XYZ file of C-alpha atoms in Angstrom:
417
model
C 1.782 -6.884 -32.970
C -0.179 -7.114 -29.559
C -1.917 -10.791 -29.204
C -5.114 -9.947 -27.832
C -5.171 -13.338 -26.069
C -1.839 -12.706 -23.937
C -2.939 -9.044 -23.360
C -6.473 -10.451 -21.942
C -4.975 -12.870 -19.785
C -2.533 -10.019 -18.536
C -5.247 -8.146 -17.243
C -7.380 -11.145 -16.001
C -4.260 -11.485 -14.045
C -4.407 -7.773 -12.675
C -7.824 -7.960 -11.739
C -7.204 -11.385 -9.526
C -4.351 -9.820 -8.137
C -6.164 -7.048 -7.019
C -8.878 -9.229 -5.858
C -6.102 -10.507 -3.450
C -4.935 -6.762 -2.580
C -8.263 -5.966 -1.319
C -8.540 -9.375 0.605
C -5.179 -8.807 2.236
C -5.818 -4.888 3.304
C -8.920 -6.114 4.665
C -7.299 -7.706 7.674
C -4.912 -4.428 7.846
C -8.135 -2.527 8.389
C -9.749 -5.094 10.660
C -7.440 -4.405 13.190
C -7.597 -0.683 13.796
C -11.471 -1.579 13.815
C -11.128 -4.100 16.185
C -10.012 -1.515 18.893
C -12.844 -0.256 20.032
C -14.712 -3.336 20.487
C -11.568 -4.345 22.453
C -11.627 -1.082 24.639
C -15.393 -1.797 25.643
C -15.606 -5.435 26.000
C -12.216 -5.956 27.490
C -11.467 -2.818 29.127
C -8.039 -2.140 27.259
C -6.730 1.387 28.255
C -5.098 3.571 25.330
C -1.825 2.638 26.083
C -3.058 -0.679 25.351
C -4.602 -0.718 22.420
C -1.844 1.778 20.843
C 0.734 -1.135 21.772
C -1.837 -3.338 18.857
C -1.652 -0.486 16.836
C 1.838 -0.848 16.845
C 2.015 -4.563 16.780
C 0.245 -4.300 13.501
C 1.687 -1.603 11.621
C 4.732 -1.086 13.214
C 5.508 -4.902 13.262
C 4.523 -5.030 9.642
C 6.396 -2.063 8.265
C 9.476 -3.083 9.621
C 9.297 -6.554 8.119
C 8.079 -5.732 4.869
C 11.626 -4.838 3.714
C 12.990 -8.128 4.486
C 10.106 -10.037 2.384
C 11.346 -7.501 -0.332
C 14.699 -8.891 -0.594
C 13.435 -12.374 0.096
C 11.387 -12.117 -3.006
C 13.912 -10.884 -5.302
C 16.663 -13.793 -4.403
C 14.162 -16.408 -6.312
C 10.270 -16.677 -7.258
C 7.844 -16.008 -4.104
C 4.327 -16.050 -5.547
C 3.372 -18.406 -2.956
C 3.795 -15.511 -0.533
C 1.264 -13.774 -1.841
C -1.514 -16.224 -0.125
C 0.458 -17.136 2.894
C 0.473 -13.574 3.315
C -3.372 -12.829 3.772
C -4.296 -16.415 4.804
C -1.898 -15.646 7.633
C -3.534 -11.770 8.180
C -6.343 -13.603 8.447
C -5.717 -16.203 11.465
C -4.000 -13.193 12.863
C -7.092 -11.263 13.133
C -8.800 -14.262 14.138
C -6.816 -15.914 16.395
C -6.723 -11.892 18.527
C -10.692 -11.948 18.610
C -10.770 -15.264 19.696
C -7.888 -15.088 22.444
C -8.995 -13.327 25.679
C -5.375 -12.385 26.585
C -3.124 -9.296 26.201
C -0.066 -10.516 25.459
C -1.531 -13.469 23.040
C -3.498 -10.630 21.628
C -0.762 -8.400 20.869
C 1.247 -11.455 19.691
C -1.463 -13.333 17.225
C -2.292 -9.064 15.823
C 1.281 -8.752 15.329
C 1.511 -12.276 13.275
C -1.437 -10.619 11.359
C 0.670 -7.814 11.237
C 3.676 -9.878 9.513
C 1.540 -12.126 6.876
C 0.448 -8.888 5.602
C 3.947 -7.486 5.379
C 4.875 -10.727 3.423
C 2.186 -10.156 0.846
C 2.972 -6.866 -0.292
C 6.361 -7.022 -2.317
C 5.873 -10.440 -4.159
C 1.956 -8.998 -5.040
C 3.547 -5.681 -6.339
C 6.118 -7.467 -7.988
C 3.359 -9.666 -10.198
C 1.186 -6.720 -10.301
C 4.229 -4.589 -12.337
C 4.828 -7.900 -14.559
C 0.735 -7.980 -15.633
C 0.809 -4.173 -16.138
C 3.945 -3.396 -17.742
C 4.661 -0.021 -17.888
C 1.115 1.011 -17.450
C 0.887 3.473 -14.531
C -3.022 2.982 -14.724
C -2.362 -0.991 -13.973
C -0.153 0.099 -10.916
C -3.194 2.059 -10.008
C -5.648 -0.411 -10.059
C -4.182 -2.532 -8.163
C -3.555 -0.134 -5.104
C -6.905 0.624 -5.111
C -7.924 -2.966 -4.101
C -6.260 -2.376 -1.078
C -7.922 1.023 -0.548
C -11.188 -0.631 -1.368
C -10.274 -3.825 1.518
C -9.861 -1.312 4.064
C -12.459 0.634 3.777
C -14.533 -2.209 3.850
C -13.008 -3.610 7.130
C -14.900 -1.579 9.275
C -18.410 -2.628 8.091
C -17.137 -5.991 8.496
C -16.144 -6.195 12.137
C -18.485 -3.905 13.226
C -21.416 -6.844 11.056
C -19.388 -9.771 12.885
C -18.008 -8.323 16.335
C -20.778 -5.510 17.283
C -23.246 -8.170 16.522
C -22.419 -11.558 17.197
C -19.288 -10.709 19.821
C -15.760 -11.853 19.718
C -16.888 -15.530 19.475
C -17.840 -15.363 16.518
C -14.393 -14.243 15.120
C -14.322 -16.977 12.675
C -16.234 -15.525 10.819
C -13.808 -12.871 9.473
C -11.533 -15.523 7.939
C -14.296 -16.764 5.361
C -12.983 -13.645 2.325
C -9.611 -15.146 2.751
C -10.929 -18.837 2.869
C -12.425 -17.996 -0.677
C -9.375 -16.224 -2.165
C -7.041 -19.038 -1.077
C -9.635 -21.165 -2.715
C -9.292 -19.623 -6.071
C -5.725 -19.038 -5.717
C -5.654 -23.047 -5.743
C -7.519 -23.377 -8.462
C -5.885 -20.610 -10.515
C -2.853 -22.378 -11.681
C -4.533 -25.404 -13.144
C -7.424 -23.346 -14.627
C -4.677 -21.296 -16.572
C -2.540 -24.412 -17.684
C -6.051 -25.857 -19.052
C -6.343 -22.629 -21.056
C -2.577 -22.801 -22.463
C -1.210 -19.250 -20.688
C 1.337 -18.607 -18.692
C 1.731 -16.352 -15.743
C 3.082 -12.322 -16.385
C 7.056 -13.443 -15.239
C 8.387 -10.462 -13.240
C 11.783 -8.597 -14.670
C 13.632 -10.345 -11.783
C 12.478 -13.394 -12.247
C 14.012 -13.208 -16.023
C 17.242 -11.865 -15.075
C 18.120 -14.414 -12.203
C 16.503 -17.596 -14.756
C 19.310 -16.373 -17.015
C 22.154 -14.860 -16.299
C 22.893 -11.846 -13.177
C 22.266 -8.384 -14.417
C 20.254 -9.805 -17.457
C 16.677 -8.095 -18.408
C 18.107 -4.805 -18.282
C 20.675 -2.619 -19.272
C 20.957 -0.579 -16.794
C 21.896 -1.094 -13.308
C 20.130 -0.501 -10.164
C 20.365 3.408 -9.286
C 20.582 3.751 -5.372
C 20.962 6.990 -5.734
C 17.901 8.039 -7.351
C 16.216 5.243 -4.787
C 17.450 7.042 -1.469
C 15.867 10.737 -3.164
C 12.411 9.195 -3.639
C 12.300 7.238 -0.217
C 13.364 11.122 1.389
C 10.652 11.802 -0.778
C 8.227 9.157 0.391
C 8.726 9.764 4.032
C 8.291 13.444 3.264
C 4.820 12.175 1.924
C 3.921 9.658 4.302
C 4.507 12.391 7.421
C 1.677 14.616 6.292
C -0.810 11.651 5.070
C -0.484 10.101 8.248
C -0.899 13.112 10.378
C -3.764 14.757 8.792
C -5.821 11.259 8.877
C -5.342 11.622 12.310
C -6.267 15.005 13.114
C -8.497 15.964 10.355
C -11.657 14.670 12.559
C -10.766 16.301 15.341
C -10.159 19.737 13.654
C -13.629 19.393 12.389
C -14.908 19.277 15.792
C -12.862 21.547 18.399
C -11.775 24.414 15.933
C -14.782 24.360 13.456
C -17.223 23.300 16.381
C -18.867 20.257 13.990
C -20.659 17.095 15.690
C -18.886 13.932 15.691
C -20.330 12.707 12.797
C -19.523 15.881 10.361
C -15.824 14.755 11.981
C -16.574 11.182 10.639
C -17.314 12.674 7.408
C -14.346 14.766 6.512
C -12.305 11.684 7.426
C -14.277 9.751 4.988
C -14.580 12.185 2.514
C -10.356 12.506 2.282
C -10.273 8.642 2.243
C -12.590 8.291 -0.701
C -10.412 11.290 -2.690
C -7.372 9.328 -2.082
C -9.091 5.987 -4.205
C -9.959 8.505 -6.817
C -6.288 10.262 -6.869
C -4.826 6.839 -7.392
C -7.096 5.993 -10.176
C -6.830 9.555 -11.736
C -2.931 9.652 -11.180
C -2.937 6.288 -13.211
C -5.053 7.621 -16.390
C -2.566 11.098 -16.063
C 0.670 8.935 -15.992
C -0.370 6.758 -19.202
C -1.652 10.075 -21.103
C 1.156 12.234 -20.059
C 3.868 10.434 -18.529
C 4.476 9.642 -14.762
C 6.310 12.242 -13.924
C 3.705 14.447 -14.855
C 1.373 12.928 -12.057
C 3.744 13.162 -9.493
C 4.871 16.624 -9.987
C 1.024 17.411 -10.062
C -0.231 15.506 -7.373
C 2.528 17.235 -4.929
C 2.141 20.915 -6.214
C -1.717 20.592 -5.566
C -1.213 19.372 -2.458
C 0.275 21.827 -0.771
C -2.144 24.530 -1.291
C -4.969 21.943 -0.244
C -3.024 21.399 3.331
C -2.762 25.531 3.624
C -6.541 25.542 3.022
C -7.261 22.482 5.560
C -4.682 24.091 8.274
C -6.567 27.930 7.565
C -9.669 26.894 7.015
C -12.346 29.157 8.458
C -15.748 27.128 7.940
C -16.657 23.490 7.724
C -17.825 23.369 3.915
C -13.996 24.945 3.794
C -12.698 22.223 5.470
C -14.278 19.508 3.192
C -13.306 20.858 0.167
C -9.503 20.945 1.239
C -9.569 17.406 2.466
C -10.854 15.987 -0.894
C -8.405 18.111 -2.687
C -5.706 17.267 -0.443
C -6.530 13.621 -0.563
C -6.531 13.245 -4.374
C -3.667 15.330 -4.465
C -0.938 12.720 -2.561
C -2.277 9.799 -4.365
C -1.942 11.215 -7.446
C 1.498 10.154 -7.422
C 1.017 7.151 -5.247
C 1.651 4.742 -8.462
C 3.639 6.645 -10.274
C 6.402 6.569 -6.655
C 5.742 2.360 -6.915
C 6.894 2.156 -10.577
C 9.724 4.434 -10.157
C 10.599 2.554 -7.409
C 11.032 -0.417 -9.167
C 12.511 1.024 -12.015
C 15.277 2.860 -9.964
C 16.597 -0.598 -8.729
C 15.321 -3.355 -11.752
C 16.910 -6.375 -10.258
C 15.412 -5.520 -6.769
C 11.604 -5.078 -7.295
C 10.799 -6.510 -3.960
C 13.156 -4.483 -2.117
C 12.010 -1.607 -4.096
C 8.338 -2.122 -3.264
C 9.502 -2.876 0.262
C 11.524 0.137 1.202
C 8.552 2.561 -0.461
C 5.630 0.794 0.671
C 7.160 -0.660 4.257
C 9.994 0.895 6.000
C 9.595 4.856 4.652
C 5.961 4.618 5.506
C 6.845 3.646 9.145
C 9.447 6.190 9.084
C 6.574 8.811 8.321
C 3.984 7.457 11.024
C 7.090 7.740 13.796
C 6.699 11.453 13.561
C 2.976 11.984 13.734
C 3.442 11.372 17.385
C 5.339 14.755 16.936
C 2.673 16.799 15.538
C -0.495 15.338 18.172
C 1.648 16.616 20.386
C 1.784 20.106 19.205
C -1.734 19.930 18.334
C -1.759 19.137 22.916
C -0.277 22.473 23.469
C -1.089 24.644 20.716
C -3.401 23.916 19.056
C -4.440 21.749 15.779
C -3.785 24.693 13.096
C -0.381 25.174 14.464
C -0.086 21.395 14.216
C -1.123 22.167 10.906
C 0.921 24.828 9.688
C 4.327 23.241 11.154
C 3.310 20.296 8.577
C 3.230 22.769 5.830
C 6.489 24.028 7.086
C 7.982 20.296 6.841
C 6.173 19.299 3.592
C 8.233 22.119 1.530
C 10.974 19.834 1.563
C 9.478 16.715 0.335
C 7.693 19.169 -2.627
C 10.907 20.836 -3.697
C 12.521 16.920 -4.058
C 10.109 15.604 -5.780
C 10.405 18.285 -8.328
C 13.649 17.297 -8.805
C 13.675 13.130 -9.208
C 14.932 12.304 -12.626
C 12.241 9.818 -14.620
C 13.942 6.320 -15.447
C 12.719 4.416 -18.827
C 14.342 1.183 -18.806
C 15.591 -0.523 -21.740
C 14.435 -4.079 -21.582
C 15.542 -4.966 -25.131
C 17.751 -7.828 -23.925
C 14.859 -9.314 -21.652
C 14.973 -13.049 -22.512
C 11.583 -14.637 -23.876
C 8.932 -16.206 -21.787
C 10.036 -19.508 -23.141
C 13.362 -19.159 -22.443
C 12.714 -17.916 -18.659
C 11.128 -21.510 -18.181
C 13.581 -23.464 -19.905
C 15.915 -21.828 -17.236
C 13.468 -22.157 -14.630
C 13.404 -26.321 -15.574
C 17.100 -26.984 -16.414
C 17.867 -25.458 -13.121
C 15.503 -27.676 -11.438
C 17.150 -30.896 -12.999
């Protein structure tokens, strides 16, 4: 029987650590929005600013793997706010500094407390949810929902107060850190106990407890060719997508603006909709979806003839590749049991990098042919990614010789004596 009490606190748990996803993808947003400000009040060329670009994503992608394993060796919640307090004097520290190369270095420090976030926070966001793919949903949202937000931020502090006021943008991370404090004691008054990840179990007890079976690296390397396959496409159309509204379709820049938009606000909705398909009909169903719709949504964005065209394909597109987006996380993590973190950061870290290395590729088709044959070439490389994910196996776990709660922190204490 389900105690109503421990299945509360569970997803009291959920919803703070979502609180903290949108927090932390706040400052990933921030930077990108921080650009132009830098390009007109410290004359920055492109190849200037594209070097932050990279410092931030690049920097952060590449590290995100290593926090993965870090996290799985032994307990790292206290990652989780290091990670976005240290996005956060990142992002400061570049508005304040008048610089380049302290710029580049305090964005890509940004760029590496957000990478340390992300594995521990999926990790504890899998242990509050369980199984639920609507839980794993939720939570990535809260980072949609932080960087969307990011721009009205900086463009409230920067565009109106200037870089001096910089400050400013570390007061939502201020407050989470805050609360994060005061979480712990607030729950021990109360008499519950954290959601314990599956790796945290199995290394309290004994190695290769919590599951039966082992971790499949197999199944792992399909779904990160997978994810890459994914990530190349999702990357390249939120580039171009504004543009193609504009020189092919002949739009203003603000109907450009708006298609961009448009396919960022499907995406929030895919992941939430991809959650509520995965409990209802399993995840697999939501994945197989989510990438069979979205390949007749890129044909229609790559051919499309009109604007209101245009539009419609974006939103589809965009709900179509996060239907799956939670439904890839969990099976991540379910492919390799004793390696959540690493499993969380090969998906969400490295593989996305992998993707955004070959956008480069496609802008510069799009410079001598055009933006539809840009388009159409990424139809012609998203077959493979389709035809794969058709084929990933599902992995139910069998957790039936998980040790208790109680047992984990007798572990946890005698190996402290």
């Amino acid at each position: 029987m389900v105690n109503r009490t421990d299945f509360s606190m569970k997803k009291g748990q959920l919803g703070f650590l979502t609180s903290t996803h949108a927090v932390n993808d706040l400052y990933q947003g921030a930077i990108p929005a921080m650009l132009p400000f830098l390009m007109s009040e410290r004359h920055y060329s492109y190849a200037a600013v594209s070097g932050l670009a990279f410092a931030a994503s690049g920097v952060s992608s590449l590290f995100q793997p290593l926090f993965g394993v870090l996290s799985d060796r032994r307990p790292q919640t206290w990652l989780v706010p290091a990670g976005f307090v240290t996005a956060a004097l990142g992002v400061v520290a570049a508005g304040l500094s008048g610089n380049y190369a302290v710029t580049w270095l305090c964005v890509a420090v940004a760029g590496i407390g957000i990478a340390a976030y992300h594995p521990p926070a999926t990790s504890q966001a899998r242990a509050a949810g369980g199984s639920s793919q609507k839980a794993m949903s939720v939570f990535s949202v809260g980072g949609t929902v932080g960087g969307a937000v990011a721009p009205s931020l900086v463009t409230l502090v920067i565009g109106s107060a200037g870089f001096h006021a910089s400050y400013l943008l570390a007061v939502p991370a201020a407050i989470m850190a805050i609360l994060w404090v005061l979480k712990g004691p607030w729950m021990r008054w109360r008499g519950h106990a954290e959601a314990v990840p599956l790796v945290t179990a199995a290394s309290a007890t004994k190695p290769g407890a919590g599951t039966a079976q082992a971790d499949d690296w197999h199944a792992f390397g399909r779904l990160v060719v997978v994810i890459i396959g994914w990530s190349i496409p999702f990357v390249t159309v939120t580039s171009l997508v504004s543009l193609h509204a504009q020189r092919d379709l002949g739009q203003s820049a603000a109907a450009g603006a708006a298609a961009l938009t448009v396919y960022t606000a499907a995406g929030a909705v895919g992941t939430l909709l991809g959650g509520l398909v995965g409990d209802r009909y399993g995840r697999m169903t939501s994945l197989h979806i989510g990438y069979l719709m979205a390949f007749p949504a890129l044909l229609g964005i790559a051919w499309a003839p009109a604007f209101p065209v245009l539009i419609a394909s974006a939103a589809l597109f965009g709900a179509a590749m996060f239907l799956p987006f939670a439904a890839q996380v969990t099976l991540a993590q379910d492919y390799l049991p004793h390696r959540p973190g690493t499993a969380s950061g090969l998906t969400l870290g490295l593989a996305m990098a992998a993707g955004g290395l070959c956008s480069p590729a496609f802008g510069w088709l799009a410079d001598s042919s055009g933006l539809r044959a840009a388009f159409y070439a990424l139809l012609l490389v998203f077959v493979a990614p389709v035809v794969l994910a058709m084929r990933l196996p599902d992995r139910v776990l069998d957790r039936s010789d998980a040790p208790p709660p109680e047992s984990v922190e007798a572990a946890k204490t005698d190996s402290a004596q």
